[in-house]
């Protein structure tokens, strides 16, 4: 085809472009494959796959939607995605899938995550009868929402996939191992040995594997709490057994077998942990057991190499009344030098991981963001970090803090839906789950302008 022009007749509408533009589609796409001399659909003077190409211009007939083709061709020309208001996005996604351009559309749909530039992109109403309890972002921009004994799955186009059903066993946590695999932790019901950790297909909702726990070579039933995994494909879960077998279970994702178990030492509440976080640089697991699940909060770093608690903090003996500050959530900062905590007054505090002697250094810089309406049901605040920024949910909003001093730089808020009970960041999106409506919001960073 050289460096010449190519003509397409798409659904009766003629488009003309160049081989340079088609090359932007990539060789794996249908349009990019036209540049491959071994491709077996060459233009001809007749009908069928090719059409008569007058003046030496190759012409191809494609029996597809011309409006979508115009948008996709413009994307290849400019690198920017402009969707006319009258064109349904799901129709565009379907056509992009046909041409092998879905990944390019996804990349152009939103930009690299920046908490200070997020914009509300969608609000998705769930189909479950009750309110959701947890939301988790998928690596590809999709998400899942836990509703009691079910987990609703959504792809990056926010289309609902077949859900994961657990026969009414309540879900405690969920985590995406990758975009095709979802880990679910379910609570054991009284009289039934149906709790545990399992891997499901995030594409079909089918069960793939159940992770077992054994003590003294005897399989035991257990209730898992929080979930996390590390870069070596190890899965960690806080575990409560029937015979006081409390601690952190570890499994190998490759074999599916139990790899270790860190039994709960005296004074360290591990089996009830609400939050687990793997720290790559420290090569340790952060475990946080928080109020109100327990009366006293415990945060520790576990070194599995020698089964040692290398750092810990607890408020045992500190809080004397309900007016005292109680830690409701915790997150290790990305530099792994400190842990950020938040209390019932929406104050942020910091614990120094380099010292076992210090207490919480509280800051009230976020207090003025408290917008709770007296009649509104509140939710416990949550924390997250991403790209050097700290995120904190407070009632109906999410605050964004930036820089080494964690200065408030942005606030995300929607006009209805009630308080935010959970949020999650992944796939360059932020998902916020509301408690008063069965709905979650999707926040995206607009793509940078094409200059």
Short mmCIF file of C-alpha atoms in Angstrom, two decimals:
data_model
loop_
_atom_site.label_atom_id
_atom_site.label_comp_id
_atom_site.label_asym_id
_atom_site.label_seq_id
_atom_site.Cartn_x
_atom_site.Cartn_y
_atom_site.Cartn_z
CA UNK A 1 0.00 0.00 0.00
CA UNK A 2 3.04 2.24 0.17
CA UNK A 3 2.33 5.66 1.71
CA UNK A 4 -0.84 6.36 -0.24
CA UNK A 5 -4.48 6.87 0.46
CA UNK A 6 -7.10 4.32 1.46
CA UNK A 7 -10.84 4.65 0.94
CA UNK A 8 -13.49 2.98 3.11
CA UNK A 9 -17.16 2.58 2.32
CA UNK A 10 -18.68 2.04 5.75
CA UNK A 11 -22.40 1.32 5.69
CA UNK A 12 -22.75 3.38 2.53
CA UNK A 13 -20.71 6.38 3.70
CA UNK A 14 -17.29 6.94 2.14
CA UNK A 15 -14.21 7.86 4.20
CA UNK A 16 -10.73 8.53 2.88
CA UNK A 17 -7.54 8.41 4.94
CA UNK A 18 -3.86 7.54 4.68
CA UNK A 19 -1.82 4.51 5.54
CA UNK A 20 0.00 6.66 8.11
CA UNK A 21 -3.27 7.16 10.01
CA UNK A 22 -4.09 3.45 9.77
CA UNK A 23 -0.67 2.60 11.20
CA UNK A 24 -1.71 4.39 14.40
CA UNK A 25 -4.25 1.61 14.98
CA UNK A 26 -1.48 -0.95 15.52
CA UNK A 27 -0.87 -4.19 13.66
CA UNK A 28 -3.10 -6.14 16.05
CA UNK A 29 -6.17 -4.19 14.96
CA UNK A 30 -8.32 -4.87 11.93
CA UNK A 31 -7.47 -1.51 10.33
CA UNK A 32 -3.77 -1.80 11.08
CA UNK A 33 -3.73 -5.26 9.51
CA UNK A 34 -4.52 -3.66 6.17
CA UNK A 35 -0.90 -2.55 6.04
CA UNK A 36 0.32 -6.13 6.28
CA UNK A 37 1.11 -7.50 2.84
CA UNK A 38 0.18 -11.00 4.03
CA UNK A 39 -3.38 -9.94 4.91
CA UNK A 40 -5.65 -11.96 2.68
CA UNK A 41 -8.40 -9.39 2.01
CA UNK A 42 -6.94 -7.30 -0.79
CA UNK A 43 -9.05 -4.64 -2.55
CA UNK A 44 -10.50 -5.74 -5.85
CA UNK A 45 -12.50 -4.23 -8.63
CA UNK A 46 -15.64 -6.08 -7.56
CA UNK A 47 -17.81 -6.20 -4.45
CA UNK A 48 -17.46 -8.35 -1.35
CA UNK A 49 -14.49 -7.49 0.83
CA UNK A 50 -13.07 -4.90 -1.54
CA UNK A 51 -14.53 -2.33 -3.83
CA UNK A 52 -13.45 -0.62 -7.04
CA UNK A 53 -10.63 1.75 -6.21
CA UNK A 54 -10.54 4.48 -8.82
CA UNK A 55 -7.37 6.50 -9.39
CA UNK A 56 -5.16 3.99 -7.62
CA UNK A 57 -6.88 4.53 -4.24
CA UNK A 58 -7.58 1.24 -2.47
CA UNK A 59 -11.20 0.98 -1.33
CA UNK A 60 -12.75 -1.40 1.20
CA UNK A 61 -16.38 -1.93 2.02
CA UNK A 62 -17.25 -2.53 5.70
CA UNK A 63 -20.83 -3.21 6.66
CA UNK A 64 -20.75 -1.40 10.02
CA UNK A 65 -21.97 1.82 11.66
CA UNK A 66 -20.56 4.88 9.84
CA UNK A 67 -21.07 7.35 12.73
CA UNK A 68 -18.90 5.23 15.02
CA UNK A 69 -16.30 4.74 12.31
CA UNK A 70 -16.02 8.53 11.94
CA UNK A 71 -15.26 8.89 15.67
CA UNK A 72 -12.70 6.07 15.61
CA UNK A 73 -10.99 7.42 12.50
CA UNK A 74 -10.74 10.85 14.13
CA UNK A 75 -9.18 9.17 17.19
CA UNK A 76 -6.49 7.63 14.96
CA UNK A 77 -5.87 10.98 13.26
CA UNK A 78 -5.71 13.22 16.32
CA UNK A 79 -5.22 10.96 19.35
CA UNK A 80 -8.28 12.59 20.93
CA UNK A 81 -11.71 11.03 21.49
CA UNK A 82 -14.72 13.22 20.69
CA UNK A 83 -18.08 11.46 21.01
CA UNK A 84 -21.12 13.34 19.64
CA UNK A 85 -23.91 13.74 22.23
CA UNK A 86 -26.36 11.74 20.11
CA UNK A 87 -24.02 8.75 19.79
CA UNK A 88 -24.47 6.12 22.55
CA UNK A 89 -21.11 5.29 24.11
CA UNK A 90 -21.94 1.59 24.40
CA UNK A 91 -22.51 1.50 20.64
CA UNK A 92 -19.11 3.11 20.12
CA UNK A 93 -17.48 0.56 22.43
CA UNK A 94 -19.08 -2.29 20.50
CA UNK A 95 -17.75 -0.96 17.21
CA UNK A 96 -14.31 -0.30 18.71
CA UNK A 97 -14.21 -3.93 19.82
CA UNK A 98 -14.98 -5.03 16.24
CA UNK A 99 -12.08 -2.97 14.84
CA UNK A 100 -9.68 -3.99 17.61
CA UNK A 101 -9.51 -0.43 18.94
CA UNK A 102 -11.15 -0.87 22.33
CA UNK A 103 -7.87 -0.40 24.23
CA UNK A 104 -7.18 2.83 22.35
CA UNK A 105 -10.67 4.11 23.16
CA UNK A 106 -10.21 3.22 26.81
CA UNK A 107 -6.83 5.00 26.92
CA UNK A 108 -8.36 8.13 25.35
CA UNK A 109 -11.54 8.01 27.46
CA UNK A 110 -9.80 9.32 30.57
CA UNK A 111 -6.31 10.47 31.49
CA UNK A 112 -3.71 9.46 34.05
CA UNK A 113 -5.09 9.65 37.57
CA UNK A 114 -4.71 13.02 39.32
CA UNK A 115 -6.78 13.64 42.45
CA UNK A 116 -6.81 17.39 41.88
CA UNK A 117 -8.29 17.09 38.37
CA UNK A 118 -10.96 14.45 38.93
CA UNK A 119 -14.40 15.00 37.40
CA UNK A 120 -17.62 13.07 38.01
CA UNK A 121 -18.00 10.83 34.96
CA UNK A 122 -20.97 8.63 35.91
CA UNK A 123 -23.31 7.56 38.69
CA UNK A 124 -24.32 3.91 38.44
CA UNK A 125 -27.43 2.57 40.14
CA UNK A 126 -27.02 -1.01 41.34
CA UNK A 127 -29.54 -3.78 40.80
CA UNK A 128 -29.31 -5.36 44.26
CA UNK A 129 -32.15 -4.95 46.74
CA UNK A 130 -30.01 -3.67 49.64
CA UNK A 131 -27.35 -1.03 49.94
CA UNK A 132 -23.78 -1.92 49.04
CA UNK A 133 -21.20 -2.42 51.77
CA UNK A 134 -17.90 -2.21 49.89
CA UNK A 135 -16.55 -1.13 46.49
CA UNK A 136 -13.26 -2.26 44.92
CA UNK A 137 -11.60 -0.86 41.80
CA UNK A 138 -10.35 -3.27 39.14
CA UNK A 139 -6.97 -2.78 37.39
CA UNK A 140 -8.68 -2.24 34.02
CA UNK A 141 -11.04 0.52 35.19
CA UNK A 142 -13.97 -1.70 36.19
CA UNK A 143 -15.11 -2.39 39.73
CA UNK A 144 -17.13 -4.62 42.02
CA UNK A 145 -19.66 -3.82 44.75
CA UNK A 146 -20.40 -6.16 47.66
CA UNK A 147 -24.07 -6.49 48.64
CA UNK A 148 -24.53 -8.88 51.55
CA UNK A 149 -23.93 -12.35 50.10
CA UNK A 150 -23.30 -11.20 46.52
CA UNK A 151 -20.65 -9.25 44.65
CA UNK A 152 -21.77 -7.26 41.61
CA UNK A 153 -19.16 -7.04 38.86
CA UNK A 154 -18.78 -4.21 36.33
CA UNK A 155 -16.41 -3.94 33.38
CA UNK A 156 -14.62 -0.70 32.52
CA UNK A 157 -17.58 0.34 30.35
CA UNK A 158 -19.67 0.06 33.57
CA UNK A 159 -21.74 -2.77 32.13
CA UNK A 160 -22.79 -5.26 34.78
CA UNK A 161 -21.40 -8.74 34.38
CA UNK A 162 -22.66 -11.94 35.92
CA UNK A 163 -22.36 -11.50 39.71
CA UNK A 164 -20.68 -13.68 42.29
CA UNK A 165 -23.27 -15.37 44.54
CA UNK A 166 -22.23 -16.84 47.91
CA UNK A 167 -25.55 -18.39 49.00
CA UNK A 168 -26.20 -15.61 51.54
CA UNK A 169 -22.78 -15.88 53.23
CA UNK A 170 -21.96 -12.22 54.06
CA UNK A 171 -18.96 -10.74 52.23
CA UNK A 172 -16.29 -9.18 54.47
CA UNK A 173 -13.83 -8.07 51.80
CA UNK A 174 -12.91 -8.41 48.13
CA UNK A 175 -9.74 -7.72 46.13
CA UNK A 176 -8.77 -7.94 42.46
CA UNK A 177 -5.76 -10.19 41.99
CA UNK A 178 -5.82 -9.10 38.35
CA UNK A 179 -8.51 -7.84 35.99
CA UNK A 180 -9.78 -11.41 35.45
CA UNK A 181 -9.56 -12.75 39.04
CA UNK A 182 -11.49 -11.57 42.09
CA UNK A 183 -10.69 -12.72 45.63
CA UNK A 184 -13.61 -12.77 48.07
CA UNK A 185 -13.59 -13.19 51.86
CA UNK A 186 -16.92 -14.44 53.25
CA UNK A 187 -18.04 -14.72 56.85
CA UNK A 188 -18.87 -18.17 58.19
CA UNK A 189 -22.53 -18.52 59.21
CA UNK A 190 -23.52 -20.19 62.51
CA UNK A 191 -23.76 -23.95 62.12
CA UNK A 192 -22.37 -23.95 58.59
CA UNK A 193 -18.81 -24.33 57.38
CA UNK A 194 -19.29 -21.99 54.42
CA UNK A 195 -16.91 -19.13 55.21
CA UNK A 196 -13.43 -18.63 53.82
CA UNK A 197 -11.46 -17.11 50.95
CA UNK A 198 -12.10 -18.03 47.31
CA UNK A 199 -11.02 -16.90 43.86
CA UNK A 200 -13.70 -16.17 41.27
CA UNK A 201 -13.60 -15.22 37.62
CA UNK A 202 -14.20 -11.48 37.37
CA UNK A 203 -15.48 -12.08 33.83
CA UNK A 204 -18.08 -14.80 34.48
CA UNK A 205 -18.52 -14.93 38.27
CA UNK A 206 -17.56 -18.64 38.34
CA UNK A 207 -15.72 -20.15 41.30
CA UNK A 208 -12.10 -21.00 40.50
CA UNK A 209 -10.54 -22.03 43.79
CA UNK A 210 -11.17 -22.18 47.54
CA UNK A 211 -8.24 -21.38 49.82
CA UNK A 212 -8.09 -23.75 52.77
CA UNK A 213 -6.62 -23.30 56.25
CA UNK A 214 -4.99 -26.16 58.13
CA UNK A 215 -3.75 -26.26 61.73
CA UNK A 216 -1.66 -29.23 62.84
CA UNK A 217 -2.34 -30.71 59.38
CA UNK A 218 -6.08 -30.65 60.03
CA UNK A 219 -8.34 -28.58 57.75
CA UNK A 220 -10.26 -25.99 59.76
CA UNK A 221 -13.20 -23.73 59.03
CA UNK A 222 -12.56 -20.02 59.52
CA UNK A 223 -13.95 -16.56 58.95
CA UNK A 224 -11.66 -14.21 57.01
CA UNK A 225 -11.74 -10.46 57.43
CA UNK A 226 -9.48 -8.18 55.42
CA UNK A 227 -7.66 -9.25 52.22
CA UNK A 228 -4.50 -8.13 50.47
CA UNK A 229 -1.74 -9.61 48.27
CA UNK A 230 1.91 -8.81 47.63
CA UNK A 231 4.09 -8.56 44.52
CA UNK A 232 5.13 -12.22 44.87
CA UNK A 233 1.56 -13.43 44.39
CA UNK A 234 0.99 -14.25 48.06
CA UNK A 235 -2.53 -13.70 49.45
CA UNK A 236 -2.98 -12.57 53.07
CA UNK A 237 -6.20 -12.61 55.11
CA UNK A 238 -7.03 -11.97 58.74
CA UNK A 239 -8.55 -15.20 60.09
CA UNK A 240 -10.72 -16.25 63.04
CA UNK A 241 -11.00 -19.99 63.66
CA UNK A 242 -13.48 -21.90 65.80
CA UNK A 243 -10.80 -23.00 68.25
CA UNK A 244 -9.14 -19.63 68.94
CA UNK A 245 -6.93 -19.99 65.85
CA UNK A 246 -6.59 -16.26 65.30
CA UNK A 247 -3.99 -14.74 63.03
CA UNK A 248 -3.03 -14.01 59.43
CA UNK A 249 -3.36 -16.75 56.82
CA UNK A 250 -1.07 -16.80 53.77
CA UNK A 251 -1.63 -18.64 50.48
CA UNK A 252 0.35 -19.05 47.27
CA UNK A 253 -1.75 -17.84 44.35
CA UNK A 254 0.12 -20.04 41.89
CA UNK A 255 -0.52 -23.32 43.70
CA UNK A 256 -3.57 -22.26 45.71
CA UNK A 257 -2.08 -23.90 48.80
CA UNK A 258 -1.58 -22.46 52.27
CA UNK A 259 1.95 -21.11 52.58
CA UNK A 260 2.04 -19.81 56.15
CA UNK A 261 0.05 -18.74 59.19
CA UNK A 262 1.06 -15.97 61.59
CA UNK A 263 -0.59 -16.84 64.90
CA UNK A 264 -1.83 -13.96 66.99
CA UNK A 265 0.63 -13.18 69.83
CA UNK A 266 -0.61 -11.78 73.16
CA UNK A 267 -1.61 -8.11 72.94
CA UNK A 268 -1.71 -8.10 69.11
CA UNK A 269 -5.22 -8.28 67.65
CA UNK A 270 -4.60 -9.90 64.25
CA UNK A 271 -7.59 -12.15 63.62
CA UNK A 272 -10.06 -9.24 63.84
CA UNK A 273 -8.03 -6.97 61.54
CA UNK A 274 -10.09 -4.53 59.45
CA UNK A 275 -7.22 -3.44 57.22
CA UNK A 276 -4.21 -5.23 55.68
CA UNK A 277 -1.60 -3.50 53.54
CA UNK A 278 1.57 -4.96 52.05
CA UNK A 279 4.62 -2.66 52.20
CA UNK A 280 7.03 -3.51 49.38
CA UNK A 281 10.07 -1.52 50.55
CA UNK A 282 9.76 -2.70 54.15
CA UNK A 283 8.85 -6.26 53.10
CA UNK A 284 6.27 -6.33 55.88
CA UNK A 285 2.51 -6.53 56.31
CA UNK A 286 0.66 -3.70 58.03
CA UNK A 287 -2.23 -4.98 60.15
CA UNK A 288 -4.84 -2.62 61.63
CA UNK A 289 -7.64 -3.64 63.99
CA UNK A 290 -9.84 -0.61 64.53
CA UNK A 291 -12.68 0.81 66.56
CA UNK A 292 -15.60 -0.04 66.73
CA UNK A 293 -14.82 -3.66 65.84
CA UNK A 294 -12.71 -3.80 69.00
CA UNK A 295 -12.62 -1.50 72.00
CA UNK A 296 -8.91 -0.90 71.56
CA UNK A 297 -7.15 -0.16 68.28
CA UNK A 298 -4.02 -2.02 67.25
CA UNK A 299 -1.69 -1.29 64.32
CA UNK A 300 1.39 -3.41 63.67
CA UNK A 301 3.99 -4.40 61.08
CA UNK A 302 4.56 -8.15 60.67
CA UNK A 303 7.78 -9.66 59.34
CA UNK A 304 6.93 -13.14 58.09
CA UNK A 305 10.56 -14.14 57.65
CA UNK A 306 11.07 -14.59 61.39
CA UNK A 307 7.43 -14.32 62.56
CA UNK A 308 8.05 -11.11 64.40
CA UNK A 309 6.00 -7.97 65.10
CA UNK A 310 8.65 -5.39 64.19
CA UNK A 311 6.57 -2.30 65.02
CA UNK A 312 3.27 -1.75 66.82
CA UNK A 313 0.99 0.86 68.32
CA UNK A 314 -2.16 0.55 70.42
CA UNK A 315 -4.49 2.95 72.18
CA UNK A 316 -5.11 0.47 75.00
CA UNK A 317 -5.30 2.44 78.21
CA UNK A 318 -5.41 5.79 76.40
CA UNK A 319 -9.11 6.36 75.68
CA UNK A 320 -11.21 6.95 78.78
CA UNK A 321 -14.49 8.15 77.27
CA UNK A 322 -16.44 8.29 74.02
CA UNK A 323 -15.26 11.88 73.57
CA UNK A 324 -11.65 10.75 73.20
CA UNK A 325 -10.22 10.37 69.73
CA UNK A 326 -10.63 6.84 68.40
CA UNK A 327 -8.86 5.54 65.31
CA UNK A 328 -11.43 4.44 62.70
CA UNK A 329 -9.18 3.78 59.70
CA UNK A 330 -5.48 3.63 58.84
CA UNK A 331 -3.25 3.62 55.77
CA UNK A 332 0.53 3.41 55.41
CA UNK A 333 1.84 6.37 53.42
CA UNK A 334 3.56 5.59 50.14
CA UNK A 335 7.02 6.46 51.47
CA UNK A 336 6.44 3.77 54.16
CA UNK A 337 7.76 6.11 56.85
CA UNK A 338 4.45 6.77 58.58
CA UNK A 339 0.89 5.55 59.00
CA UNK A 340 -1.98 7.99 58.57
CA UNK A 341 -5.04 7.48 60.79
CA UNK A 342 -8.39 9.24 61.06
CA UNK A 343 -10.72 9.60 64.03
CA UNK A 344 -14.45 10.14 64.57
CA UNK A 345 -13.97 13.91 64.31
CA UNK A 346 -12.39 13.60 60.84
CA UNK A 347 -9.00 14.65 62.20
CA UNK A 348 -5.97 13.19 60.48
CA UNK A 349 -3.13 11.81 62.57
CA UNK A 350 0.28 10.29 61.82
CA UNK A 351 2.33 7.53 63.43
CA UNK A 352 6.08 7.37 62.80
CA UNK A 353 7.05 3.87 61.59
CA UNK A 354 10.69 4.59 62.38
CA UNK A 355 10.04 4.72 66.11
CA UNK A 356 8.09 2.58 68.56
CA UNK A 357 8.05 5.30 71.18
CA UNK A 358 5.87 7.99 69.62
CA UNK A 359 2.11 8.45 69.71
CA UNK A 360 -0.32 9.86 67.17
CA UNK A 361 0.49 13.36 65.92
CA UNK A 362 -3.01 14.73 65.34
CA UNK A 363 -3.87 17.48 62.87
CA UNK A 364 -7.20 19.29 62.55
CA UNK A 365 -6.63 20.66 59.06
CA UNK A 366 -9.51 18.52 57.74
CA UNK A 367 -11.99 19.42 60.48
CA UNK A 368 -13.53 22.35 58.62
CA UNK A 369 -14.58 19.96 55.85
CA UNK A 370 -17.19 18.30 58.11
CA UNK A 371 -20.53 19.01 56.39
CA UNK A 372 -22.70 16.49 58.17
CA UNK A 373 -26.40 17.32 58.20
CA UNK A 374 -27.95 16.51 61.61
CA UNK A 375 -30.61 14.20 60.16
CA UNK A 376 -28.20 12.44 57.77
CA UNK A 377 -26.90 8.97 58.53
CA UNK A 378 -23.13 9.08 58.82
CA UNK A 379 -20.49 6.58 57.77
CA UNK A 380 -17.08 5.88 59.23
CA UNK A 381 -14.33 7.69 57.30
CA UNK A 382 -11.95 5.79 55.03
CA UNK A 383 -8.42 6.55 53.81
CA UNK A 384 -6.45 5.75 50.65
CA UNK A 385 -3.22 6.86 48.99
CA UNK A 386 -2.40 7.09 45.29
CA UNK A 387 0.26 8.87 43.27
CA UNK A 388 1.68 10.75 46.27
CA UNK A 389 -1.75 12.02 47.38
CA UNK A 390 -3.86 11.14 50.41
CA UNK A 391 -7.64 10.68 50.12
CA UNK A 392 -10.13 10.77 52.98
CA UNK A 393 -13.89 10.22 52.84
CA UNK A 394 -15.86 12.48 55.16
CA UNK A 395 -19.63 12.12 55.17
CA UNK A 396 -20.75 13.02 51.61
CA UNK A 397 -17.36 14.12 50.25
CA UNK A 398 -13.81 12.95 49.62
CA UNK A 399 -10.94 15.28 50.46
CA UNK A 400 -7.64 15.20 48.58
CA UNK A 401 -4.41 16.11 50.39
CA UNK A 402 -1.14 16.73 48.55
CA UNK A 403 2.52 17.27 49.33
CA UNK A 404 4.70 16.16 52.24
CA UNK A 405 2.59 18.23 54.68
CA UNK A 406 -0.70 16.75 53.39
CA UNK A 407 -2.27 20.08 52.49
CA UNK A 408 -5.93 20.00 51.45
CA UNK A 409 -6.00 20.71 47.69
CA UNK A 410 -9.35 19.39 46.37
CA UNK A 411 -12.77 18.13 47.44
CA UNK A 412 -14.96 15.66 45.55
CA UNK A 413 -18.67 15.95 46.23
CA UNK A 414 -21.96 15.03 44.58
CA UNK A 415 -25.32 16.66 45.35
CA UNK A 416 -27.20 13.52 46.43
CA UNK A 417 -26.74 9.89 47.46
CA UNK A 418 -25.99 10.34 51.13
CA UNK A 419 -22.77 9.68 52.97
CA UNK A 420 -19.91 7.77 51.35
CA UNK A 421 -19.54 4.39 53.03
CA UNK A 422 -16.56 3.22 50.98
CA UNK A 423 -14.31 4.26 48.10
CA UNK A 424 -11.55 2.67 46.04
CA UNK A 425 -8.91 3.82 43.55
CA UNK A 426 -7.63 1.75 40.61
CA UNK A 427 -7.51 1.64 36.83
CA UNK A 428 -7.05 5.45 36.85
CA UNK A 429 -10.52 5.87 38.39
CA UNK A 430 -11.99 6.58 41.81
CA UNK A 431 -15.20 4.78 42.79
CA UNK A 432 -17.31 6.15 45.68
CA UNK A 433 -20.14 4.07 47.17
CA UNK A 434 -23.03 5.89 48.86
CA UNK A 435 -25.04 4.51 51.75
CA UNK A 436 -28.50 6.04 51.22
CA UNK A 437 -28.93 4.94 47.63
CA UNK A 438 -27.80 1.78 45.91
CA UNK A 439 -25.47 3.81 43.71
CA UNK A 440 -21.76 4.43 43.18
CA UNK A 441 -20.02 7.37 41.53
CA UNK A 442 -17.16 7.13 39.05
CA UNK A 443 -14.56 9.90 39.05
CA UNK A 444 -12.05 10.26 36.20
CA UNK A 445 -9.23 12.60 35.21
CA UNK A 446 -9.95 14.23 31.83
CA UNK A 447 -7.39 13.36 29.14
CA UNK A 448 -4.76 16.04 28.52
CA UNK A 449 -5.47 18.41 25.63
CA UNK A 450 -3.97 17.56 22.25
CA UNK A 451 -1.71 20.45 21.26
#
